[in-house]
XYZ file of C-alpha atoms in Angstrom:
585
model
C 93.413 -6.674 63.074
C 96.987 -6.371 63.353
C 98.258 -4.330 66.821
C 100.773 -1.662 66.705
C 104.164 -3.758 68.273
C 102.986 -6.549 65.113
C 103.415 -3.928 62.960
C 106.002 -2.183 64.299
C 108.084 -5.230 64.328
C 107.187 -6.250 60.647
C 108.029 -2.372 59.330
C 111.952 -2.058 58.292
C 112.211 0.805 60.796
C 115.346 2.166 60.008
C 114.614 2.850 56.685
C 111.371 4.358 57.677
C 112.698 6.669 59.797
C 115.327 7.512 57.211
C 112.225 8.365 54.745
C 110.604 10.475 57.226
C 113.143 12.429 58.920
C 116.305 12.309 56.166
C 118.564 14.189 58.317
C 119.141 11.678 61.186
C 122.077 10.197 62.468
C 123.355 8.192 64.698
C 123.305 9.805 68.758
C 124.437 7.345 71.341
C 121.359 4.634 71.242
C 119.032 7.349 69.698
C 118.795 8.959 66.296
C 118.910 12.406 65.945
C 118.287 14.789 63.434
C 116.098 18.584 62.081
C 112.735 18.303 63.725
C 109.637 18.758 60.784
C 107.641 20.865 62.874
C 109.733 23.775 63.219
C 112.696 25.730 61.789
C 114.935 23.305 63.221
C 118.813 23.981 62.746
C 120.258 22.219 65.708
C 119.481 18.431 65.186
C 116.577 19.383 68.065
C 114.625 15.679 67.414
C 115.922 12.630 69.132
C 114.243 8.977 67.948
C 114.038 5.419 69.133
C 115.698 3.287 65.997
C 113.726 0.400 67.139
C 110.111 1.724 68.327
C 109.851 4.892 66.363
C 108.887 7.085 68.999
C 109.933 10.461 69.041
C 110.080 13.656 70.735
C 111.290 17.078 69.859
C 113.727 19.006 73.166
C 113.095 22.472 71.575
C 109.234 22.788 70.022
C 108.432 19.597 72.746
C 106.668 17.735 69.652
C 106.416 14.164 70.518
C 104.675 10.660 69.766
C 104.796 7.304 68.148
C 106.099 6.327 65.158
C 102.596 6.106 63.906
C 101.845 10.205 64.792
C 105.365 11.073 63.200
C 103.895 9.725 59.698
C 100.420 11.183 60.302
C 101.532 14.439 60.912
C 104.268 13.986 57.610
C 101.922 12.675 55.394
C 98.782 14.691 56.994
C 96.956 11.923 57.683
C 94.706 11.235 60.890
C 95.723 8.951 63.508
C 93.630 6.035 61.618
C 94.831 6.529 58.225
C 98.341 6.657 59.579
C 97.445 2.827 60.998
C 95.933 1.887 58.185
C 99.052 2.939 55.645
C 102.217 1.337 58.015
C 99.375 -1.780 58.241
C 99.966 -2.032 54.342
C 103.552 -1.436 53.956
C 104.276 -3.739 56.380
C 102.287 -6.357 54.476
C 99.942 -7.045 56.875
C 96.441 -7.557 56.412
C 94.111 -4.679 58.056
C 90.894 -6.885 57.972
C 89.342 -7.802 60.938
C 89.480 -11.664 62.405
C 92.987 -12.113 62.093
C 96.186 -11.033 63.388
C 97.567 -9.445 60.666
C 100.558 -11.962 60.259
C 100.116 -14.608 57.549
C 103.103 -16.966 57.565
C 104.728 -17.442 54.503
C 104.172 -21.391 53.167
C 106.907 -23.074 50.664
C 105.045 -24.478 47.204
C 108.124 -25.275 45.293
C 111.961 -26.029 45.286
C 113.827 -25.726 42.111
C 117.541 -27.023 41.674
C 119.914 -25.156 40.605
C 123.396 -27.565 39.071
C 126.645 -27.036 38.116
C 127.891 -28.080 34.663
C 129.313 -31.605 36.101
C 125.347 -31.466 37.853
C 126.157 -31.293 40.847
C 123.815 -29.708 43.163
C 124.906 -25.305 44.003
C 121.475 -23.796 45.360
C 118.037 -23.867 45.416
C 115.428 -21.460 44.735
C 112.490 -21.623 46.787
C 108.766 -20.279 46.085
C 106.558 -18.933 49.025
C 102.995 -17.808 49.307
C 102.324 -15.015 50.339
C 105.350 -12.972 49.348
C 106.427 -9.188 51.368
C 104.040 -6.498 50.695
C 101.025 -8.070 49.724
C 102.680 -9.974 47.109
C 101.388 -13.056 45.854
C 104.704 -15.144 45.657
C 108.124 -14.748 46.666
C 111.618 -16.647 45.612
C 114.965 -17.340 47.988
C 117.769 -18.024 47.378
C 118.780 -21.589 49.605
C 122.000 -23.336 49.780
C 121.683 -27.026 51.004
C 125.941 -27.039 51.859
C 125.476 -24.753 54.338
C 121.782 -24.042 55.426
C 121.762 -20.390 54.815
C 119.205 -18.977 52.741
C 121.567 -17.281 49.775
C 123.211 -18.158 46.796
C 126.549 -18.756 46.938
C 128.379 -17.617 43.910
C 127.281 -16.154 40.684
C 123.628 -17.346 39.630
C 123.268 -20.336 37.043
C 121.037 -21.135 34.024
C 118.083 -23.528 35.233
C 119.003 -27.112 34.058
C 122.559 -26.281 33.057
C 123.987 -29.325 31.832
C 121.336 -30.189 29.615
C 121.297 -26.414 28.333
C 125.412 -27.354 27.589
C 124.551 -30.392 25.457
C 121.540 -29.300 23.244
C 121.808 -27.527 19.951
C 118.079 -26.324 20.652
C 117.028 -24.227 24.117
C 114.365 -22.843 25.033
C 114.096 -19.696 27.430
C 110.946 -19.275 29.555
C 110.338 -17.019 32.587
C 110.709 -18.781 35.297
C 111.266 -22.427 36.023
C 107.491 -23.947 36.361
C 107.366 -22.965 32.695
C 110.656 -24.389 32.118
C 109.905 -27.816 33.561
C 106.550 -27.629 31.420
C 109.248 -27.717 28.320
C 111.435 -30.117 30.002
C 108.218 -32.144 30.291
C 107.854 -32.437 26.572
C 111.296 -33.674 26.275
C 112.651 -30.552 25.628
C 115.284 -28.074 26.582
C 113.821 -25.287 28.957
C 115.807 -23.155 30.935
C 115.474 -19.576 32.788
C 117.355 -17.095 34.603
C 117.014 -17.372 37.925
C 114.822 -13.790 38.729
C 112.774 -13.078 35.907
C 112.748 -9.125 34.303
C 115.581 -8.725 37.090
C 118.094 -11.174 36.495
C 122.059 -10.964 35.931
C 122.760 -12.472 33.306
C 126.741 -13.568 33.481
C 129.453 -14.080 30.681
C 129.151 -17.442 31.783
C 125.846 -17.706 31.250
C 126.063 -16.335 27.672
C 128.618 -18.722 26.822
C 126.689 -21.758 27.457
C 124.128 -20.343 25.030
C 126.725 -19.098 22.408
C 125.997 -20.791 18.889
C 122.618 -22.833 19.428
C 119.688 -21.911 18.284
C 117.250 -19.896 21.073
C 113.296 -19.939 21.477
C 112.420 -17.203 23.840
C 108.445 -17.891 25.403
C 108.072 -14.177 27.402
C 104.930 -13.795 29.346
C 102.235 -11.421 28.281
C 102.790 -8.587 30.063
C 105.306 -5.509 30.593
C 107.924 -7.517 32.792
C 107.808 -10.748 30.312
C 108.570 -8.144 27.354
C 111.436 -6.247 29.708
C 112.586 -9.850 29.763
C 112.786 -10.938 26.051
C 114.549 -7.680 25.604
C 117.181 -8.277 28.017
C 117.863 -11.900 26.623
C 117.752 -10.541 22.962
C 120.321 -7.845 23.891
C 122.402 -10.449 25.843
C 122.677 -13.025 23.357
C 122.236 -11.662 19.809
C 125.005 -11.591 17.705
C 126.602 -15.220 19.929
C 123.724 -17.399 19.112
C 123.029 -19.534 15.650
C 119.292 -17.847 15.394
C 116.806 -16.510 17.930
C 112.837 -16.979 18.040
C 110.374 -15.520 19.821
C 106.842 -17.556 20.308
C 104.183 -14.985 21.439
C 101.536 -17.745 22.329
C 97.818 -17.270 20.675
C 94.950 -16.471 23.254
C 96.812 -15.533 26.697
C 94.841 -13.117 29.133
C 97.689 -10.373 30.213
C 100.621 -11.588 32.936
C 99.687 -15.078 31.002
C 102.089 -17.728 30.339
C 102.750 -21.676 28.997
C 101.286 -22.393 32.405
C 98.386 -20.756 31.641
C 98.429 -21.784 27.906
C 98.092 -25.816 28.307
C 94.970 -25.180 30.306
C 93.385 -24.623 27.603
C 92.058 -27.706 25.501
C 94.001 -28.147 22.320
C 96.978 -26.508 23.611
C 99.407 -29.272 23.965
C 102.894 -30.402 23.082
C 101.871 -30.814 19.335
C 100.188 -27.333 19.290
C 103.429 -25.986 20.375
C 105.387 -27.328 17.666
C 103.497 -26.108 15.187
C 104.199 -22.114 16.668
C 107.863 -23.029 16.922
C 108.187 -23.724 13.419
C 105.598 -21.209 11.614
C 107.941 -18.337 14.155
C 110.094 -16.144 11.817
C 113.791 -16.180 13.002
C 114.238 -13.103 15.102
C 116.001 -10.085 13.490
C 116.817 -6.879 15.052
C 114.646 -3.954 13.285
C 116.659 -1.471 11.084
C 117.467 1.909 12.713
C 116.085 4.940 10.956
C 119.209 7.031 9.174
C 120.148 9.758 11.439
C 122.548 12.372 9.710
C 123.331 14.316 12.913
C 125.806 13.130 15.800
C 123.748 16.106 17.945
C 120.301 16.268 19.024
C 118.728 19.574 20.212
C 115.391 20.220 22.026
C 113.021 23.272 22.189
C 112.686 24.508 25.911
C 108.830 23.315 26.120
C 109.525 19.706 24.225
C 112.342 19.325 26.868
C 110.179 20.116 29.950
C 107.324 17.941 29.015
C 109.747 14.996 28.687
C 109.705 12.252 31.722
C 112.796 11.414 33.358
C 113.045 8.750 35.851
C 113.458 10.720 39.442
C 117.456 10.188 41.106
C 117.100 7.870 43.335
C 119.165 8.021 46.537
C 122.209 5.329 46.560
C 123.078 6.462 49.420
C 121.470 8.896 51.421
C 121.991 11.879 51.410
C 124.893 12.405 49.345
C 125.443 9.472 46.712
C 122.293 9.517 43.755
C 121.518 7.410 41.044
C 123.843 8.656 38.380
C 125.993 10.198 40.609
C 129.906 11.234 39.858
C 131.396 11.683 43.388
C 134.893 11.645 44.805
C 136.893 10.791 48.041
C 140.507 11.885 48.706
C 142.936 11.691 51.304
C 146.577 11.250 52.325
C 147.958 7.974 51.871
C 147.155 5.800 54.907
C 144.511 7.595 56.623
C 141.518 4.672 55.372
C 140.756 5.804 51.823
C 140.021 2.130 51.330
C 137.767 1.431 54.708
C 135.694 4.265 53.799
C 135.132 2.614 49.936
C 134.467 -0.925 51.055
C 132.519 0.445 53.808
C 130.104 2.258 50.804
C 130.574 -0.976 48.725
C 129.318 -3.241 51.428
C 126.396 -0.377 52.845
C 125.171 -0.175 49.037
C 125.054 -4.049 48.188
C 123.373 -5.205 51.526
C 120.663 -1.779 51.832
C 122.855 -1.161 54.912
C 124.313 1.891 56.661
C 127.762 3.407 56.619
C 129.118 6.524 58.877
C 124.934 7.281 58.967
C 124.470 7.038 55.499
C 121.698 4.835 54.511
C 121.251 2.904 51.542
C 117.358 2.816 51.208
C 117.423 -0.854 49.057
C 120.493 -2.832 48.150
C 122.086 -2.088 44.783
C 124.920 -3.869 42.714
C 128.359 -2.568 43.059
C 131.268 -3.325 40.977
C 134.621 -2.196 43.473
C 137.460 -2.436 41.076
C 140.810 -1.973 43.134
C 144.004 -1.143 42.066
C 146.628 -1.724 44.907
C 145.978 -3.718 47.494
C 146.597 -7.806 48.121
C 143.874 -10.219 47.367
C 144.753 -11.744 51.231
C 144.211 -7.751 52.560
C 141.472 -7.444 50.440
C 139.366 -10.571 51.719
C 140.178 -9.803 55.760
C 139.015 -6.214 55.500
C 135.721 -7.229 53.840
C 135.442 -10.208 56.428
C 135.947 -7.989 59.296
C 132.498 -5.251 57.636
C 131.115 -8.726 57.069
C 131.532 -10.485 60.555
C 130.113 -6.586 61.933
C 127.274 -6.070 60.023
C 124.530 -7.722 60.412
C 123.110 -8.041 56.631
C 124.381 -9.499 53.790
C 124.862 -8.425 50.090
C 121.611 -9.069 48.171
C 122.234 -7.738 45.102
C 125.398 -8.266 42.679
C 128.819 -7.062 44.837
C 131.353 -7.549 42.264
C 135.567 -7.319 42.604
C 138.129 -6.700 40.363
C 141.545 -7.319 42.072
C 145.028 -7.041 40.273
C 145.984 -10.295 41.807
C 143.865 -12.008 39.589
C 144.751 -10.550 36.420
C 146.408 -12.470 33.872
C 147.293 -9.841 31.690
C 147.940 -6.524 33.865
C 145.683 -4.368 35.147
C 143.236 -2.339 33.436
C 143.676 1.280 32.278
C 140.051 3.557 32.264
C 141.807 5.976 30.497
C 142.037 3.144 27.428
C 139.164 2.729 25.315
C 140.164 -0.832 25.239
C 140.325 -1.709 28.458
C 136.358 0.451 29.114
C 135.323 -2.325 26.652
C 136.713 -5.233 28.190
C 135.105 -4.075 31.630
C 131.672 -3.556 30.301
C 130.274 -7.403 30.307
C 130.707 -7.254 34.309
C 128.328 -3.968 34.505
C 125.206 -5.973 33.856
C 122.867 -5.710 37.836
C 125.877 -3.010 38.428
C 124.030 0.601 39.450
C 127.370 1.841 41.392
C 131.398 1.403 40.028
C 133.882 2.305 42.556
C 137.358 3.414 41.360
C 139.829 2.576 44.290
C 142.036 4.534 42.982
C 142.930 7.197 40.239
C 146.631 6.830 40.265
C 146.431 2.793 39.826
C 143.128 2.320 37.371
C 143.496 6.041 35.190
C 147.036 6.087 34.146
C 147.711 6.834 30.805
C 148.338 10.738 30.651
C 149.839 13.223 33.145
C 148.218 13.424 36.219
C 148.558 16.798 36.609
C 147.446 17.772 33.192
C 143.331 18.330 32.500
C 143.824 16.475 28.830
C 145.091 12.585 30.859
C 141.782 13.059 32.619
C 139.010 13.466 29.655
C 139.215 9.565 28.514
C 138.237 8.797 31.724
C 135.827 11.603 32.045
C 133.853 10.375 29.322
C 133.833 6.946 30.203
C 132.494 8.680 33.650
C 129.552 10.277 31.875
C 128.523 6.975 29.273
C 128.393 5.325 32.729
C 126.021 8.155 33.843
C 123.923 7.920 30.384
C 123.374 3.653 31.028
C 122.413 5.076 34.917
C 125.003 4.099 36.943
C 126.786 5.822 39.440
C 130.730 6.117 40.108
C 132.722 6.990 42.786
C 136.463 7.578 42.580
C 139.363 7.140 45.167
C 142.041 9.425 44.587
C 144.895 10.652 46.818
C 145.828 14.174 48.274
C 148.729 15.891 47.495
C 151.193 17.881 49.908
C 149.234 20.418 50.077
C 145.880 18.256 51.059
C 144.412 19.161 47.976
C 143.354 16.888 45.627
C 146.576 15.586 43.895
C 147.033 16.665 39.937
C 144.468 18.660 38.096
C 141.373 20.565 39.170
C 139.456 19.642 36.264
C 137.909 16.692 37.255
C 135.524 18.219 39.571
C 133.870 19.797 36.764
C 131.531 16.917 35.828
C 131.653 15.675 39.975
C 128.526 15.959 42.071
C 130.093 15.752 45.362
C 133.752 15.881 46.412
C 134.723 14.426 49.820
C 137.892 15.034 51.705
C 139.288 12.966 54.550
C 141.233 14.959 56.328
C 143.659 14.036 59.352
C 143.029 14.877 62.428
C 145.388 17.569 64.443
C 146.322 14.884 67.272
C 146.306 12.474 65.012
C 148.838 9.463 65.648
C 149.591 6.373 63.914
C 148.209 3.779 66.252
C 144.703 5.408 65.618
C 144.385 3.655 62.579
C 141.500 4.636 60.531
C 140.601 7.497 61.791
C 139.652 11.288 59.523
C 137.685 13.777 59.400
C 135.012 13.974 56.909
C 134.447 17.498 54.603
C 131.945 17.941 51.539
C 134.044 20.155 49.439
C 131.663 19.854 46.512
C 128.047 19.255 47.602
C 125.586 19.424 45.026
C 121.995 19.605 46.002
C 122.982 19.234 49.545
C 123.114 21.967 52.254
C 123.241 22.161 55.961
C 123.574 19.569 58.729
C 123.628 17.009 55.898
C 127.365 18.955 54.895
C 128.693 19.466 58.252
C 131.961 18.338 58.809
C 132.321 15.342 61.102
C 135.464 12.679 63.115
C 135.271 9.271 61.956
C 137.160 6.843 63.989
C 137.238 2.668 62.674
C 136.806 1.100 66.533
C 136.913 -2.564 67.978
C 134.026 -3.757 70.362
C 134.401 -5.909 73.353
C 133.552 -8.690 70.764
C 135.839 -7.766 68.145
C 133.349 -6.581 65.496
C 134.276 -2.474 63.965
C 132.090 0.163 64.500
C 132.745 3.642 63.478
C 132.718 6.703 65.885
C 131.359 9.562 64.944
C 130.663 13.267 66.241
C 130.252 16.594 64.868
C 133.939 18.368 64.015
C 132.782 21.099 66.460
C 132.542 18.312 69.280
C 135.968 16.915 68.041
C 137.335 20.285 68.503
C 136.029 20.549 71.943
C 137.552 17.568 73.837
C 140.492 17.636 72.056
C 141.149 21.487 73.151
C 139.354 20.573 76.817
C 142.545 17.728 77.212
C 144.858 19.636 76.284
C 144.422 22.840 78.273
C 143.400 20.094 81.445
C 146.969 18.481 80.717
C 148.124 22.014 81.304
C 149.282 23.280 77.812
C 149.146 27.054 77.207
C 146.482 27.789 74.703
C 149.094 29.528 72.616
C 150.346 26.629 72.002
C 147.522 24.657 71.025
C 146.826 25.689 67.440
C 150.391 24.448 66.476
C 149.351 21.075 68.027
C 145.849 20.172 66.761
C 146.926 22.279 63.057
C 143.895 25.251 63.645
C 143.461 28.762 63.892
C 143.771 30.545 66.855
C 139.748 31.611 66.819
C 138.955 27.939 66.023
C 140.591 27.272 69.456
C 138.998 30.246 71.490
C 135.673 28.409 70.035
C 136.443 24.831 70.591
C 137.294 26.160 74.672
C 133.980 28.164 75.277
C 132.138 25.446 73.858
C 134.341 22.538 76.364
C 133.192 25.016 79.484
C 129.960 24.665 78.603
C 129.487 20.964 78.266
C 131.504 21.089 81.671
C 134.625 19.355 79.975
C 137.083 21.737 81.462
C 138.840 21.395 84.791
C 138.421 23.800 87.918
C 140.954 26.263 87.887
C 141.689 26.010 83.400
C 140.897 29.413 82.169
């Protein structure tokens, strides 16, 4: 049976930790956040990121990671074991360890259109989580297990050449076609896959055979590909193959006596060409629900893109004054969502694709600031991380507020579950920014991205005022609404560095909303990290240097840009964390 440390070190801890205790963040080398087990409004519980254990300084709850979920989940000590066993795919039989080392069975190539060799996917058993198999990406140039670049049809150049190709679900079914002397391909991750502009344009105009497995994935699958390529393609087929047990496929099929290359050929050509079923006549552009049909309808939850304040099918904005690090705080959200990392003590619970279209900066700027959150973080992307840079544009940048250019963008939202806007003034400029009417087009582009489940998050700037600059109105359809702020002291040669308000919190209330300092800083070995504390402790030293330097408090609002009782505060609260020196009163 597998011992505690095992599975402590096999459980993704931090996200864990996030799912048990949402409110922590970041406290020195601890996390801190409300305890569970009381009416906690100070951030009372302090926790080890690594080993889970806890304890509580006010109610003086404490324990292992394993009580925490226990007492969570109310489950006994043993059940607690039993359940972090299982989700951290270990085995909780007796005899063994509870570690079962992953073994390769297969290596598929991946080519190029001139065939020459890009990646590798590669097929374990077991896979994470009690799965039976699991794929990675490899690539050979470099050793690193990921794909470099965009994915790639399975046998490429022969998919180029024939007028005939056939589509399976995965490749051992493809090389079971390619076997027969024909042309199989597949996308490279089943159900999930991205399938590419590219990719669609090496299929355009031949004729497609589509061989889905039997179950709900394989049909998700045919779907997808039908959706994809209809319209582009001479004709499409579908084989559903005669006497497969569900999550069946041709693997399966040829086992089967009689089911050979011959058998096959006959299906292919008794199949019916593919047509898309006629939709029913609909004389209304409206639809409208009674209150009981509406509540018994299922709607997928909203997921957390990142926690706590960005959802699945979330409309959310950031603004500040120009310069402050609008555009660290973006990429910093891009890079957190597409590698299931953490930003400012957000956490994105799994890695999502992100499209970061960006209006003003340099491709050269561009690449250094996403190689220095690169070179600092230590995941990588995993899921699609998309960029659309003016540099590369051949025919101006885009406009959201043209229906035109909404269309031309929408091949490159395929794996996309997040669009980030960097910024209004650049990417939504047809209209009068200060008039409600220039923002609508790109309102409703806003909310069909909400409809297809995607989330967006605009960058705008502040005005003179530190407002939001121009109209009002877009906060109407807006979840959240963050403002940067700059700090009172603040001084050029402290870079990125703001303070962090929820103006417009929906669903959130609290510690989650409480204003924090967010400073961009350089370690010893020159990766960034981000310092962070609570405004209130901001407030605090700042005041505490000031009065210690020996400026009258008088004069001290003027200085940091705060109220006079905000001061009086900020000093009571620097005496008591002993920040103040003898003799300042």
């Amino acid at each position: 049976m597998a011992t505690k440390q095992e599975i402590i070190d096999r459980l993704d801890m931090s996200s864990l930790i996030q799912e048990l205790i949402p409110t922590c963040r970041p406290a020195g080398a601890e996390l801190s956040g409300l305890c569970p087990f009381h009416d906690d409004k100070t951030a009372s519980l302090s926790i080890n990121p690594t080993s889970g254990v806890y304890k509580c300084h006010a109610c003086s709850a404490k324990g292992s990671i394993f009580d925490l979920f226990g007492k969570i989940h109310n489950l006994d000590f043993k059940g607690s074991i039993t359940a972090l066993t299982e989700r951290a795919g270990l085995s909780p039989g007796k005899g063994n360890t509870g570690t079962v080392k992953p073994r390769e069975t297969d290596r598929h190539d991946y080519h190029d259109a001139a065939g020459n060799l890009v990646y590798q996917r590669v097929r374990f058993e077991p896979g994470d989580n009690g799965r039976s198999k699991k794929y990675m990406p490899f690539d050979p140039a470099t050793g690193q297990w990921k794909r470099p670049g965009e994915p790639l049809l399975y046998h490429l150049p022969d998919v180029i050449s024939a007028t005939t190709v056939f589509i399976a679900e995965g490749e051992r079914k493809a090389d079971v076609l390619k076997s027969w002397e024909l042309v199989g391909t597949c996308f490279d991750s089943g159900a999930d896959s991205t399938i590419t502009p590219a990719m669609i344009g090496a299929l355009t105009g031949k004729e497609i055979i589509i061989l889905p497995d039997n179950d709900e994935p394989g049909r998700k699958y045919r779907d997808k590909i039908i959706k994809a390529i209809q319209g582009k393609v001479k004709s499409i087929k579908v084989i559903e193959l005669p006497g497969l047990a569900v999550k069946g496929d041709i693997v399966d099929w040829i086992k089967t006596p009689g089911n050979d290359k011959a058998r096959f050929f006959e299906l292919v050509e008794q199949a019916k060409e593919w047509k898309p079923e006629p939709e029913e006549p609909n004389n209304s552009r409206i639809k409208v629900v009674d209150v009981l049909e509406f509540m018994s309808m299922q709607f997928p939850p909203r997921e957390s893109i990142l926690s706590p304040w960005l959802s699945r099918q979330g409309l959310t904005m950031v603004y500040a004054p120009r310069g402050l690090g609008k555009t660290h705080f973006s990429l910093g959200v891009f890079y957190a969502v597409t590698s299931g990392s953490s930003f400012l003590g957000w956490q994105a619970p799994t890695a999502r694709g992100v499209l970061f279209i960006d209006g003003e900066m340099p491709s050269p700027a561009l690449q250094e600031r996403i190689a220095g959150i690169a070179l600092s973080n230590d995941k990588e992307p995993t899921a699609p991380a998309r960029i659309y840079t003016p540099d590369m544009q051949p025919n101006g940048m885009i406009d959201l507020s043209s229906p035109a250019d909404q269309e031309a963008l929408q091949p490159f939202l395929e794996g996309v579950e997040l669009i980030i806007v960097d910024n209004l003034s650049t990417l939504c400029r047809s209209g009068k920014e200060s008039e409600g009417e220039g923002w609508l087009p790109v309102q409703q582009w806003a909310l069909q991205q909400r409809a297809a489940g995607r989330s967006v998050l605009f960058v705008h700037h502040s005005g003179k005022n530190g407002e939001q600059r121009g109209t009002s109105r877009r906060e109407d359809v807006l979840d959240t609404v963050i403002g940067l702020k700059r700090p009172g002291d603040y001084t050029p040669d402290m870079g990125a560095c703001f303070e962090v308000h929820f103006e417009k919190a929906r669903g959130l209330y609290g510690e989650e909303t409480k204003p924090f300092e967010a400073r961009l800083m350089a370690t010893p070995d020159n990766r960034q990290t981000w310092a962070m504390k609570p405004l209130e402790d901001s407030a605090a030293e700042k005041v505490a240097k000031l009065l210690n330097e020996g400026i009258p408090q008088q004069e001290i609002p003027d200085l940091l840009k705060i109220t006079k009782g905000y001061v009086s505060k900020a000093k009571h609260k620097a005496a008591a964390l002993g920040l103040l020196n003898k003799g300042v009163s």
